[in-house]
C-alpha positions as a Python dict, from the first residue, in 0.01 Angstrom:
ca = {
    (1, 'M'): (0, 0, 0),
    (2, 'L'): (-286, -261, 183),
    (3, 'V'): (-272, -63, 475),
    (4, 'E'): (-332, 202, 281),
    (5, 'R'): (-649, 78, 162),
    (6, 'R'): (-722, -23, 417),
    (7, 'V'): (-696, 297, 630),
    (8, 'L'): (-918, 383, 353),
    (9, 'E'): (-1213, 245, 363),
    (10, 'V'): (-1257, 385, 794),
    (11, 'A'): (-1192, 651, 689),
    (12, 'S'): (-1512, 733, 530),
    (13, 'G'): (-1640, 775, 834),
    (14, 'S'): (-1477, 1083, 898),
    (15, 'A'): (-1523, 1500, 732),
    (16, 'F'): (-1217, 1522, 855),
    (17, 'L'): (-1015, 1266, 649),
    (18, 'V'): (-1013, 1259, 241),
    (19, 'H'): (-1291, 1017, 120),
    (20, 'P'): (-1221, 655, -127),
    (21, 'Y'): (-1377, 671, -401),
    (22, 'L'): (-1265, 333, -527),
    (23, 'A'): (-959, 112, -575),
    (24, 'F'): (-863, -187, -868),
    (25, 'Q'): (-584, -313, -999),
    (26, 'T'): (-450, -464, -1277),
    (27, 'T'): (-160, -701, -1360),
    (28, 'N'): (53, -416, -1307),
    (29, 'H'): (-79, -170, -1111),
    (30, 'L'): (-212, 25, -777),
    (31, 'F'): (-530, 286, -827),
    (32, 'L'): (-733, 391, -683),
    (33, 'G'): (-942, 608, -662),
    (34, 'L'): (-979, 955, -417),
    (35, 'E'): (-1145, 1266, -346),
    (36, 'Y'): (-1048, 1602, -496),
    (37, 'A'): (-923, 1843, -336),
    (38, 'S'): (-943, 2141, -568),
    (39, 'G'): (-721, 2452, -298),
    (40, 'G'): (-404, 2169, -374),
    (41, 'D'): (-227, 2071, 42),
    (42, 'F'): (-233, 2262, 398),
    (43, 'H'): (103, 2361, 317),
    (44, 'T'): (62, 2530, 0),
    (45, 'F'): (-236, 2651, 111),
    (46, 'L'): (-48, 2826, 461),
    (47, 'Q'): (255, 3019, 203),
    (48, 'R'): (-15, 3194, 115),
    (49, 'T'): (-275, 3355, 318),
    (50, 'G'): (132, 3347, 557),
    (51, 'C'): (145, 3313, 928),
    (52, 'L'): (-225, 3268, 1055),
    (53, 'D'): (-423, 3426, 1360),
    (54, 'I'): (-520, 3294, 1647),
    (55, 'T'): (-894, 3189, 1584),
    (56, 'S'): (-834, 3041, 1240),
    (57, 'A'): (-516, 2817, 1349),
    (58, 'A'): (-769, 2710, 1673),
    (59, 'F'): (-1032, 2646, 1336),
    (60, 'Y'): (-811, 2449, 1116),
    (61, 'A'): (-592, 2268, 1521),
    (62, 'A'): (-1026, 2118, 1562),
    (63, 'E'): (-1065, 1997, 1210),
    (64, 'I'): (-705, 1819, 1251),
    (65, 'T'): (-809, 1685, 1580),
    (66, 'C'): (-1147, 1551, 1493),
    (67, 'G'): (-988, 1316, 1237),
    (68, 'V'): (-660, 1283, 1403),
    (69, 'Q'): (-907, 1136, 1635),
    (70, 'Y'): (-1118, 953, 1501),
    (71, 'L'): (-781, 751, 1321),
    (72, 'H'): (-719, 620, 1727),
    (73, 'S'): (-1037, 581, 1817),
    (74, 'K'): (-1006, 284, 1475),
    (75, 'G'): (-681, 174, 1620),
    (76, 'I'): (-482, 352, 1317),
    (77, 'I'): (-140, 642, 1367),
    (78, 'H'): (-123, 795, 1134),
    (79, 'R'): (277, 823, 1176),
    (80, 'D'): (353, 1101, 868),
    (81, 'L'): (153, 1348, 976),
    (82, 'K'): (220, 1699, 800),
    (83, 'P'): (81, 2037, 601),
    (84, 'E'): (165, 1852, 308),
    (85, 'N'): (-21, 1563, 385),
    (86, 'I'): (-353, 1741, 463),
    (87, 'L'): (-554, 1889, 209),
    (88, 'V'): (-761, 2163, 183),
    (89, 'V'): (-1058, 2106, 15),
    (90, 'E'): (-1309, 2426, -228),
    (91, 'S'): (-1532, 2512, 68),
    (92, 'G'): (-1211, 2543, 290),
    (93, 'H'): (-1221, 2212, 528),
    (94, 'L'): (-927, 2003, 550),
    (95, 'R'): (-909, 1647, 513),
    (96, 'I'): (-638, 1455, 623),
    (97, 'A'): (-473, 1240, 366),
    (98, 'D'): (-267, 967, 285),
    (99, 'F'): (-182, 653, 491),
    (100, 'G'): (100, 508, 331),
    (101, 'L'): (293, 533, 615),
    (102, 'S'): (-24, 456, 888),
    (103, 'I'): (-27, 149, 1110),
    (104, 'D'): (-371, 9, 1193),
    (105, 'N'): (-454, -207, 1420),
    (106, 'M'): (-277, 38, 1717),
    (107, 'F'): (-513, -82, 2011),
    (108, 'G'): (-482, -64, 2429),
    (109, 'E'): (-136, -95, 2513),
    (110, 'R'): (29, -264, 2122),
    (111, 'T'): (269, -1, 2038),
    (112, 'A'): (565, -21, 1752),
    (113, 'T'): (959, 74, 1729),
    (114, 'E'): (1002, 136, 1302),
    (115, 'R'): (1125, 512, 1264),
    (116, 'V'): (867, 641, 983),
    (117, 'G'): (768, 930, 931),
    (118, 'T'): (950, 1299, 735),
    (119, 'P'): (1185, 1445, 966),
    (120, 'G'): (1108, 1751, 1151),
    (121, 'F'): (802, 1648, 1240),
    (122, 'I'): (949, 1336, 1394),
    (123, 'A'): (873, 1178, 1747),
    (124, 'P'): (1198, 1186, 1989),
    (125, 'E'): (1028, 866, 2043),
    (126, 'M'): (996, 750, 1795),
    (127, 'L'): (1415, 892, 1695),
    (128, 'A'): (1513, 691, 2007),
    (129, 'G'): (1441, 384, 1851),
    (130, 'E'): (1184, 348, 2121),
    (131, 'E'): (875, 173, 2147),
    (132, 'Y'): (584, 328, 2080),
    (133, 'N'): (221, 401, 1976),
    (134, 'A'): (-42, 664, 1906),
    (135, 'G'): (157, 932, 2050),
    (136, 'V'): (429, 1058, 1747),
    (137, 'D'): (56, 1211, 1624),
    (138, 'W'): (45, 1446, 1905),
    (139, 'F'): (398, 1532, 1835),
    (140, 'S'): (352, 1627, 1527),
    (141, 'F'): (-6, 1757, 1533),
    (142, 'G'): (268, 2048, 1777),
    (143, 'V'): (493, 2106, 1517),
    (144, 'I'): (180, 2169, 1244),
    (145, 'I'): (28, 2415, 1445),
    (146, 'K'): (396, 2588, 1514),
    (147, 'E'): (441, 2629, 1153),
    (148, 'M'): (77, 2750, 1120),
    (149, 'I'): (122, 3054, 1331),
    (150, 'T'): (482, 3111, 1322),
    (151, 'G'): (585, 3022, 944),
    (152, 'T'): (869, 2795, 1013),
    (153, 'S'): (805, 2462, 962),
    (154, 'G'): (966, 2104, 1112),
    (155, 'Y'): (1069, 2111, 1492),
    (156, 'N'): (1400, 2164, 1620),
    (157, 'R'): (1573, 2311, 1918),
    (158, 'R'): (1595, 2635, 1880),
    (159, 'Q'): (1195, 2760, 1817),
    (160, 'P'): (1050, 3086, 1706),
    (161, 'K'): (917, 3301, 1966),
    (162, 'I'): (522, 3141, 1951),
    (163, 'P'): (274, 3447, 2016),
    (164, 'G'): (-4, 3418, 2265),
    (165, 'D'): (68, 3243, 2632),
    (166, 'V'): (-216, 2939, 2489),
    (167, 'A'): (-117, 2940, 2135),
    (168, 'K'): (249, 2843, 2321),
    (169, 'D'): (101, 2652, 2588),
    (170, 'I'): (-31, 2393, 2387),
    (171, 'I'): (246, 2375, 2146),
    (172, 'N'): (441, 2326, 2430),
    (173, 'K'): (282, 2030, 2588),
    (174, 'L'): (253, 1905, 2272),
    (175, 'L'): (575, 1893, 2240),
    (176, 'C'): (662, 1709, 2465),
    (177, 'N'): (947, 1488, 2484),
    (178, 'N'): (776, 1280, 2763),
    (179, 'P'): (537, 1091, 2520),
    (180, 'S'): (295, 945, 2840),
    (181, 'Q'): (266, 1328, 2961),
    (182, 'R'): (217, 1444, 2634),
    (183, 'L'): (-124, 1629, 2598),
    (184, 'G'): (-324, 1486, 2329),
    (185, 'V'): (-240, 1120, 2523),
    (186, 'N'): (-229, 1308, 2863),
    (187, 'G'): (-533, 1515, 2958),
    (188, 'N'): (-838, 1629, 2669),
    (189, 'I'): (-727, 1816, 2405),
    (190, 'R'): (-1054, 1967, 2375),
    (191, 'Q'): (-1100, 2127, 2575),
    (192, 'H'): (-706, 2361, 2616),
    (193, 'Q'): (-821, 2731, 2599),
    (194, 'F'): (-617, 2647, 2255),
    (195, 'F'): (-996, 2600, 2163),
    (196, 'M'): (-1204, 2786, 2411),
    (197, 'H'): (-1387, 2948, 2138),
    (198, 'I'): (-1430, 2633, 1899),
    (199, 'D'): (-1792, 2472, 1967),
    (200, 'W'): (-1684, 2113, 1845),
    (201, 'V'): (-2123, 2007, 1752),
    (202, 'S'): (-2093, 2287, 1512),
    (203, 'L'): (-1756, 2233, 1394),
    (204, 'E'): (-1820, 1797, 1319),
    (205, 'A'): (-2093, 1896, 1151),
    (206, 'L'): (-1934, 2132, 931),
    (207, 'R'): (-2202, 2444, 971),
    (208, 'V'): (-1883, 2664, 1120),
    (209, 'A'): (-1785, 2804, 845),
    (210, 'P'): (-1335, 2844, 742),
    (211, 'P'): (-1207, 3109, 786),
    (212, 'H'): (-1030, 3095, 450),
    (213, 'V'): (-1230, 2978, 141),
    (214, 'P'): (-895, 2899, -134),
    (215, 'G'): (-1009, 2997, -530),
    (216, 'P'): (-938, 2730, -724),
    (217, 'P'): (-485, 2626, -813),
    (218, 'T'): (-438, 2813, -1055),
    (219, 'I'): (-51, 2802, -1310),
    (220, 'R'): (34, 2953, -1613),
    (221, 'T'): (176, 2791, -1924),
    (222, 'S'): (232, 2889, -2268),
    (223, 'S'): (-82, 2672, -2378),
    (224, 'G'): (-318, 2905, -2094),
    (225, 'V'): (-381, 2935, -1709),
    (226, 'F'): (-521, 2608, -1597),
    (227, 'N'): (-643, 2519, -1251),
    (228, 'I'): (-453, 2348, -1131),
    (229, 'D'): (-277, 2294, -803),
    (230, 'H'): (12, 2085, -969),
    (231, 'I'): (134, 1804, -1226),
    (232, 'E'): (358, 1506, -1198),
    (233, 'S'): (491, 1275, -1385),
    (234, 'A'): (630, 911, -1315),
    (235, 'E'): (824, 660, -1437),
    (236, 'A'): (550, 314, -1477),
    (237, 'R'): (689, 17, -1382),
    (238, 'R'): (800, -232, -1685),
    (239, 'T'): (855, -528, -1495),
    (240, 'K'): (504, -798, -1400),
    (241, 'I'): (437, -825, -1049),
    (242, 'R'): (507, -1174, -992),
    (243, 'A'): (201, -1461, -913),
    (244, 'E'): (304, -1470, -492),
    (245, 'D'): (240, -1097, -486),
    (246, 'Q'): (-22, -1103, -700),
    (247, 'E'): (-207, -1321, -472),
    (248, 'L'): (-164, -1007, -136),
    (249, 'F'): (-386, -869, -326),
    (250, 'G'): (-698, -1042, -325),
    (251, 'G'): (-1038, -830, -228),
    (252, 'F'): (-856, -472, -304),
    (253, 'S'): (-1085, -397, -528),
    (254, 'Y'): (-1354, -122, -356),
    (255, 'I'): (-1613, 74, -417),
    (256, 'S'): (-1773, 352, -183),
    (257, 'P'): (-2102, 338, -95),
    (258, 'K'): (-2102, 678, -121),
    (259, 'W'): (-2025, 676, -578),
    (260, 'R'): (-2319, 822, -801),
    (261, 'T'): (-2325, 743, -1121),
    (262, 'F'): (-2400, 1012, -1362),
    (263, 'P'): (-2611, 885, -1722),
}
């Protein structure tokens, strides 16, 4: 939780990461207030739109690339990249979210060994219990591009047919078993032919219109139609947090400089 709180504050510097508005705590709970993404998660978005054409897939992949590269430049490895952890805002742009499994301070040659993440998106070096670095995110990214283009979720050895030589090439280079040779770690991913039509300066300035602008998601209940993606409920924790654990969260509270107050 502390790592996620730190990463969220860093995330404020990128247009392709979900932004925090506030963090606070009570005796029994920790709260994070994040920007609202009315388009829901990217997995649900892909289920609605179906397989994407190469141009659309390249646009979304480019936005994810910007977010991942920003995280890595700050020494952060996400470790659970998947469409469910990417949000779609009202304008149609993407925001990488859910930093609960992230690890920070991963600069230089520092590596990790902890096995985390979601089956089907975990890099082979992590599955093997080997030391790993930011290359694990690029492997997951390759699985995401494959899902965008083929509609199949998760990685397996018998991959479905991928349309287009350029798309097949970038996916194969991202899913390379050798992390030191994996695209993203090895070579400039932005120069791959898959992104040949991407104007990176305009993209990062959010001046490129997304290929799909989602309407507000709706659900129909006996009480009417609501413009929300889904409703989740959870049993509140009833055990009071120990005093020694409370001390770990000194300085947890946060208010974003971008927070706006209304009369």
